PDB file of C-alpha atoms in Angstrom:
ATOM      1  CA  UNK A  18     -36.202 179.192 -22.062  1.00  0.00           C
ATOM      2  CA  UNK A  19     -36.018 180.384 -18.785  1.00  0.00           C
ATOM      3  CA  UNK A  20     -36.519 177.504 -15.879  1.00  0.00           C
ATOM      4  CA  UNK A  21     -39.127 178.998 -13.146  1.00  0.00           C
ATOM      5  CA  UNK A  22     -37.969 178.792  -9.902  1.00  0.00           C
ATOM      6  CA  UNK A  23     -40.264 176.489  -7.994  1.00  0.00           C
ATOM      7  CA  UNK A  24     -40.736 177.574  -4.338  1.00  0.00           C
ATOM      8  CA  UNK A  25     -42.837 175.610  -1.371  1.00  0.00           C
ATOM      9  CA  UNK A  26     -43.270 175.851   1.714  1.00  0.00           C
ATOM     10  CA  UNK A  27     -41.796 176.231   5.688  1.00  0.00           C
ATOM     11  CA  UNK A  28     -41.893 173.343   7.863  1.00  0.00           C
ATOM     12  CA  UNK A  29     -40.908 173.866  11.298  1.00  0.00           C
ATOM     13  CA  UNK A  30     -40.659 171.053  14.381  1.00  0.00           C
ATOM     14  CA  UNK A  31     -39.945 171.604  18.263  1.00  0.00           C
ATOM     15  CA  UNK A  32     -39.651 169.441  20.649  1.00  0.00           C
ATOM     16  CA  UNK A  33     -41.095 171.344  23.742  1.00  0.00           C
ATOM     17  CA  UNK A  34     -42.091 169.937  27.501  1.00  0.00           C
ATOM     18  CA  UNK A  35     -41.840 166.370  26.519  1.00  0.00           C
ATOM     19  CA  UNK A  36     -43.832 166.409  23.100  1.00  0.00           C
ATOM     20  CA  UNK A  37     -42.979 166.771  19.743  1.00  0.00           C
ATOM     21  CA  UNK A  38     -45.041 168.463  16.962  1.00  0.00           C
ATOM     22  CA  UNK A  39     -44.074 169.051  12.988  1.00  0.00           C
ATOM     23  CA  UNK A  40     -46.086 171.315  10.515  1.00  0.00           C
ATOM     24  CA  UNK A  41     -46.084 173.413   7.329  1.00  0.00           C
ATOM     25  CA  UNK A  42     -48.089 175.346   5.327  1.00  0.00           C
ATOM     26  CA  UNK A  43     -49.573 174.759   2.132  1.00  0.00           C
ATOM     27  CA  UNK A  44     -48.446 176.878  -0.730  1.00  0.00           C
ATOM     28  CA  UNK A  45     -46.436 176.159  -3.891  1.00  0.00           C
ATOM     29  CA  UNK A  46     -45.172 178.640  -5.871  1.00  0.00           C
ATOM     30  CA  UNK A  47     -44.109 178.942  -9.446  1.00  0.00           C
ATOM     31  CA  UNK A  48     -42.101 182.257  -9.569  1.00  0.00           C
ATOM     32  CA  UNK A  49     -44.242 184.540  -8.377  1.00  0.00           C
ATOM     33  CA  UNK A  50     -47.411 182.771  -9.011  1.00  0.00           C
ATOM     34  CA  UNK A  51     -49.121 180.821  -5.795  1.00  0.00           C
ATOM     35  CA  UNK A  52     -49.449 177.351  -8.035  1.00  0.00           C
ATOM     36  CA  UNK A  53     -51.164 175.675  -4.948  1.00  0.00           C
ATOM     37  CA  UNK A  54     -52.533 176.517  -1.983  1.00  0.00           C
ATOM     38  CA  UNK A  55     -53.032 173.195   0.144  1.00  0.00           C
ATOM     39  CA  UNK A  56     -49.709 170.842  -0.122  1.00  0.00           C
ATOM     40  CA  UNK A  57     -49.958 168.339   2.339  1.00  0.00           C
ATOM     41  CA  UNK A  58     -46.291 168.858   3.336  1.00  0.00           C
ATOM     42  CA  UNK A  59     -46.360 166.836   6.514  1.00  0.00           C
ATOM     43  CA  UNK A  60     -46.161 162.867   6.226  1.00  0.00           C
ATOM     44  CA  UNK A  61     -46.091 159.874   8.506  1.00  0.00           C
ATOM     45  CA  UNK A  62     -43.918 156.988   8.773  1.00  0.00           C
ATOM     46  CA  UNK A  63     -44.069 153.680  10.360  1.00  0.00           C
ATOM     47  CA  UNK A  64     -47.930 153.922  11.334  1.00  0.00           C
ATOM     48  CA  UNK A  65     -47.143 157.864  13.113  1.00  0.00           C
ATOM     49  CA  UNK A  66     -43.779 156.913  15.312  1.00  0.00           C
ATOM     50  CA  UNK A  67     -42.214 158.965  12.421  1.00  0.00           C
ATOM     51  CA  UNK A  68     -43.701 162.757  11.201  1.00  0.00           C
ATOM     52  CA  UNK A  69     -41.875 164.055   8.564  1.00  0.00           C
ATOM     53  CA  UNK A  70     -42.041 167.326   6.443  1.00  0.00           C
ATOM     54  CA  UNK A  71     -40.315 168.791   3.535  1.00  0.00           C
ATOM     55  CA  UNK A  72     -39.466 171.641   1.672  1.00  0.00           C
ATOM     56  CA  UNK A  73     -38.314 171.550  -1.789  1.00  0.00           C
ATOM     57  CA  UNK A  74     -39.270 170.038  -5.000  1.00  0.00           C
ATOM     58  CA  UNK A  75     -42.328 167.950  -4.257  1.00  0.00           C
ATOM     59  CA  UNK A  76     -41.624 165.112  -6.589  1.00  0.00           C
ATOM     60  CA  UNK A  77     -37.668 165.350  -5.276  1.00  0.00           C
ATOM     61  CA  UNK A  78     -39.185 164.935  -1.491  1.00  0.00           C
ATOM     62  CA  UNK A  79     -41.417 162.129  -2.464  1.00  0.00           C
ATOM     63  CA  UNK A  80     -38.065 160.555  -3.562  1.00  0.00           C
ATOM     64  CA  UNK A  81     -36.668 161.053  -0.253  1.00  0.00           C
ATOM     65  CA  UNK A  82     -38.942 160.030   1.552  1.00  0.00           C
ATOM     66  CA  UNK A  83     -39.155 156.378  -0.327  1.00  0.00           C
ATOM     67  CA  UNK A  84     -35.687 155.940   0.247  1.00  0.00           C
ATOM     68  CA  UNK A  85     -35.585 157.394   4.145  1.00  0.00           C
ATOM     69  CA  UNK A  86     -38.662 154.624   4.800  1.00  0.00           C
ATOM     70  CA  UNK A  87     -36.543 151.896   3.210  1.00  0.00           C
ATOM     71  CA  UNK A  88     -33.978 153.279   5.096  1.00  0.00           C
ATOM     72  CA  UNK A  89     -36.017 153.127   8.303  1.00  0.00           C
ATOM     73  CA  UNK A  90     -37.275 149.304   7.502  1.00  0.00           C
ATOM     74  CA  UNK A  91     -33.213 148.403   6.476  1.00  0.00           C
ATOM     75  CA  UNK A  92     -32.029 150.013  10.198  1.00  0.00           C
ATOM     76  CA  UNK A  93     -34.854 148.675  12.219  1.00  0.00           C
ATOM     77  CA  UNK A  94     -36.480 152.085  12.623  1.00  0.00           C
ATOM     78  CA  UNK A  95     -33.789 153.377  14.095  1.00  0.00           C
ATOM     79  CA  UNK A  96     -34.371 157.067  12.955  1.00  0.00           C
ATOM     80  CA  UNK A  97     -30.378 158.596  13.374  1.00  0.00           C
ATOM     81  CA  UNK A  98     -29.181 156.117  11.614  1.00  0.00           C
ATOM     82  CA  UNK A  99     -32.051 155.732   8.621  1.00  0.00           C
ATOM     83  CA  UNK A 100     -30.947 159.776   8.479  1.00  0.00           C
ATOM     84  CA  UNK A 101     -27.037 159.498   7.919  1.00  0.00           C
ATOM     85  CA  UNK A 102     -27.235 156.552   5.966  1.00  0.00           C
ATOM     86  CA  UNK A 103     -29.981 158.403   3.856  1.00  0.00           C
ATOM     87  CA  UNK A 104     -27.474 161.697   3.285  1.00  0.00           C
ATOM     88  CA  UNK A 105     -24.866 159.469   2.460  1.00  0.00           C
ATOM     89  CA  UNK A 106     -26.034 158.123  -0.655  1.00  0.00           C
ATOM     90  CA  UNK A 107     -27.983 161.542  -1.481  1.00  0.00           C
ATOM     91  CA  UNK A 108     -24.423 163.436  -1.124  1.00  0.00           C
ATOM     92  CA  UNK A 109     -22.519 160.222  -2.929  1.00  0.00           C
ATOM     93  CA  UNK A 110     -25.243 158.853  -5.830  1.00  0.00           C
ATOM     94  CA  UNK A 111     -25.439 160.739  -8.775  1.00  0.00           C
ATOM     95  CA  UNK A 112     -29.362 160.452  -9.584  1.00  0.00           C
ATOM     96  CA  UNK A 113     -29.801 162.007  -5.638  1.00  0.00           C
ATOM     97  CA  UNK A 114     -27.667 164.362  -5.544  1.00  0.00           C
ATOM     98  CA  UNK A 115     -29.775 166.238  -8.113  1.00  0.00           C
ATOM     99  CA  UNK A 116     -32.765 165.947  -6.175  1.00  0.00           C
ATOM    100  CA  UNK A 117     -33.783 169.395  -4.654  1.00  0.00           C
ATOM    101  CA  UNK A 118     -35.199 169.321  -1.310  1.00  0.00           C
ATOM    102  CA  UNK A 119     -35.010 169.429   2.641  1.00  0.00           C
ATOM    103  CA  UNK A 120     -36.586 167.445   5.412  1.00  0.00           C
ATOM    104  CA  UNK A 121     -37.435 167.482   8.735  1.00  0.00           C
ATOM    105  CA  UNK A 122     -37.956 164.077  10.409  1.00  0.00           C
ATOM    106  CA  UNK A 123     -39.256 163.806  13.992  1.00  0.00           C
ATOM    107  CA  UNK A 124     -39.841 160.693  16.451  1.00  0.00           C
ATOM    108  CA  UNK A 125     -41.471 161.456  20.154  1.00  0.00           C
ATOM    109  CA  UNK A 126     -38.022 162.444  21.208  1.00  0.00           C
ATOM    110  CA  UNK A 127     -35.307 163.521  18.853  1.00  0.00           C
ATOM    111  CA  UNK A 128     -36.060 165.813  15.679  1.00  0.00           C
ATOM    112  CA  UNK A 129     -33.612 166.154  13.097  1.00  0.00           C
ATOM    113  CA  UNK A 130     -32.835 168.327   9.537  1.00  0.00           C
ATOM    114  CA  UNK A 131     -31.488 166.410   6.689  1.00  0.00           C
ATOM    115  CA  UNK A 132     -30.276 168.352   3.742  1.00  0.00           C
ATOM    116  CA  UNK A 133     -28.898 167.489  -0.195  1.00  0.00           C
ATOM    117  CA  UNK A 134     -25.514 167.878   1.246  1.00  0.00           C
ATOM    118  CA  UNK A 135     -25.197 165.485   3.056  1.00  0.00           C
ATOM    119  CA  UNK A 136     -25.912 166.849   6.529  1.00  0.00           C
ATOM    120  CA  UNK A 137     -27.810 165.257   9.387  1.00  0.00           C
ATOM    121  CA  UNK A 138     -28.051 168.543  11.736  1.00  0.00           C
ATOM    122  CA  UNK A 139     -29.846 167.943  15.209  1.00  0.00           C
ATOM    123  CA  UNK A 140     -31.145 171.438  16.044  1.00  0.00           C
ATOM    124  CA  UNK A 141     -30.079 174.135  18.268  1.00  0.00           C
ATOM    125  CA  UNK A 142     -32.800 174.678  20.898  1.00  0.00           C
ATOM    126  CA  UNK A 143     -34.702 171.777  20.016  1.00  0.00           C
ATOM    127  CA  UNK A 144     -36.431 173.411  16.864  1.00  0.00           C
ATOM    128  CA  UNK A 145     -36.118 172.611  13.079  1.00  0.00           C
ATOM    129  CA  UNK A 146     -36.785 175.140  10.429  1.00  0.00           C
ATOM    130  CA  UNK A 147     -36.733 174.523   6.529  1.00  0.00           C
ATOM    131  CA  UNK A 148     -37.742 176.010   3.560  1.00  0.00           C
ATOM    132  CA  UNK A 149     -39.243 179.762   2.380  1.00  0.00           C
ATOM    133  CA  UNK A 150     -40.442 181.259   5.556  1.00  0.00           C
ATOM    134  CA  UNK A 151     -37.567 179.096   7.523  1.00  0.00           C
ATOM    135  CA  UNK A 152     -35.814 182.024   8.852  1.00  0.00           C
ATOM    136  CA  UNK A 153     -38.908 183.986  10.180  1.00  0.00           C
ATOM    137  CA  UNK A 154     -40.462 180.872  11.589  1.00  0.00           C
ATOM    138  CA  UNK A 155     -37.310 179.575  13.670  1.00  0.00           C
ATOM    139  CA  UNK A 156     -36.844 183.355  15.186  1.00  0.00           C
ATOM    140  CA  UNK A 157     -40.478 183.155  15.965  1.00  0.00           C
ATOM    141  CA  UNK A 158     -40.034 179.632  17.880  1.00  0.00           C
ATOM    142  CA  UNK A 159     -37.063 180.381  19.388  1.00  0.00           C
ATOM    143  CA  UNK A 160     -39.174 183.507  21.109  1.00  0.00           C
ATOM    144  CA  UNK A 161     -42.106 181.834  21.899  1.00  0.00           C
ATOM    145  CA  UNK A 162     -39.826 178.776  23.845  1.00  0.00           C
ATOM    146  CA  UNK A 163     -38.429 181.336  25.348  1.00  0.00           C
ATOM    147  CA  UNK A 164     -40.862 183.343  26.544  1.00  0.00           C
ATOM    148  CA  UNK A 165     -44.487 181.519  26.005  1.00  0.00           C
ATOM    149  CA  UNK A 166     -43.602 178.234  27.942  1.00  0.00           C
ATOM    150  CA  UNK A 167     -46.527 177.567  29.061  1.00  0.00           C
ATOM    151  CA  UNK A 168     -47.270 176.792  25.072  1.00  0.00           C
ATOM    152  CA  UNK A 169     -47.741 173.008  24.079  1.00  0.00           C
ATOM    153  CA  UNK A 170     -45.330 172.436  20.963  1.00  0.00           C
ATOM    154  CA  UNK A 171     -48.129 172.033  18.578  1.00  0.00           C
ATOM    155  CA  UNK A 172     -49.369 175.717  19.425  1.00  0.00           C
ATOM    156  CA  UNK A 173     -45.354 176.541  18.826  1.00  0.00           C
ATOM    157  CA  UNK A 174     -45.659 175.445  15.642  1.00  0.00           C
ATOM    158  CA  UNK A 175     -49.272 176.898  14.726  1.00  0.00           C
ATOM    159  CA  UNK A 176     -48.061 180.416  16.035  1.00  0.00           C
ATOM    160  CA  UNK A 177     -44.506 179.915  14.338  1.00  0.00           C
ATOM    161  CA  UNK A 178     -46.082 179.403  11.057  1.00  0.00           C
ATOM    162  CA  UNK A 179     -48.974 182.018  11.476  1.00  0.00           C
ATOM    163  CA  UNK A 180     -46.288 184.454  11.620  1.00  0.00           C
ATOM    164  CA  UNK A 181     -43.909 183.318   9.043  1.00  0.00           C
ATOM    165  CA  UNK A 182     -47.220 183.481   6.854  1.00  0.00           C
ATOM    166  CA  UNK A 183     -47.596 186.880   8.013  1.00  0.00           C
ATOM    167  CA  UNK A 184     -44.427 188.225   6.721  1.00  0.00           C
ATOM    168  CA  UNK A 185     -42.939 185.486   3.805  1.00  0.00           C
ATOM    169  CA  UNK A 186     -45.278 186.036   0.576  1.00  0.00           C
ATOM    170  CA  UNK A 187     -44.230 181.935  -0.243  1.00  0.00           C
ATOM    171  CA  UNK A 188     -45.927 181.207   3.001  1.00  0.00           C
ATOM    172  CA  UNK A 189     -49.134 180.861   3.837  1.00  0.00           C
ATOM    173  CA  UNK A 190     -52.029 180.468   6.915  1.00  0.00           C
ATOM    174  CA  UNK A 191     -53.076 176.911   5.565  1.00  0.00           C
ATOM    175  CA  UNK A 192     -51.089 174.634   8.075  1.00  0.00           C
ATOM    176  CA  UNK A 193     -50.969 171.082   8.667  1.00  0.00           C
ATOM    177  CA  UNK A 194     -49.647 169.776  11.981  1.00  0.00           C
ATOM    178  CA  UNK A 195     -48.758 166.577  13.111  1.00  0.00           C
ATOM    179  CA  UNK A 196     -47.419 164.496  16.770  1.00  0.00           C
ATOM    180  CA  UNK A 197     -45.226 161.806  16.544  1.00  0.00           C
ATOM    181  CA  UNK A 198     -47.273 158.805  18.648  1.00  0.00           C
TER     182      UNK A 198
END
């Protein structure tokens, strides 16, 4: 039996001008089957000081992002440290280190990628890319905070994922995006 290659999603955050946004879009694949097209990808932590998103295996993710909240409550919300302390045990526990997925986790200020492998990456540029459409939504950040300024970073990430959509078929136009408060 052949295992089908579940695909989801592209989550992008920026930090532009002082405010922070994080958003995805909403598909699920199954091969090359659209399973689902409205994933709420995008969650909130510690009554909205905390948006996170994730690409991945959805049930893997809603592992992760038990054990980041318990990680956030055992740290005193202290979102860094909640993050390495998180990709420690996923790297050293043997039940975690199966789980397949990404995440992006943003507070009003800092936005940060944490990955199966153990990495806690803070962002070149001030923008976080994961999943699918990752590649083709990060070149289309980087441009518009580049040359679109005048762009709030919620419209960076609308525009980011529009055109990630646009060109990844396991991408698509239904976003959800959050702000940190």
């Amino acid at each position: 039996m052949t295992k089908v290659k579940i695909r989801s999603t592209t989550v992008v955050g920026i930090y532009h001008n002082g405010e922070m946004a994080v958003g995805a879009d909403g598909q699920a694949s199954m091969g090359n089957t659209i399973a689902k097209s409205n994933v709420k990808k995008i969650r909130k932590l510690l009554d909205g000081k905390i948006v996170t998103g994730f690409a991945g295996s959805t049930a893997d993710a809603f592992t992760l992002l038990e054990r980041f909240e318990a990680k956030l409550n055992a740290y005193g919300q202290n979102m860094k440290r909640a993050a390495i302390e998180l990709a420690k045990d996923w790297r050293t526990d043997r039940y975690l280190s199966k789980l397949e997925a990404m995440m992006v986790v943003a507070d009003k200020t800092e936005l940060l990628i944490i990955s199966g492998t153990g990495d806690v990456l803070e962002p070149d540029n001030q923008i976080a890319a994961i999943g699918s459409g990752s590649n083709y939504a990060l070149a289309a950040a980087t441009a518009l905070k580049q040359h679109a300024p005048h762009l709030t970073a919620e419209e960076m990430v609308r525009e980011s994922l529009n055109i990630a959509a646009d060109i990844c078929v396991f991408t698509n136009h239904n976003l959800m995006v959050e702000k940190p408060v």
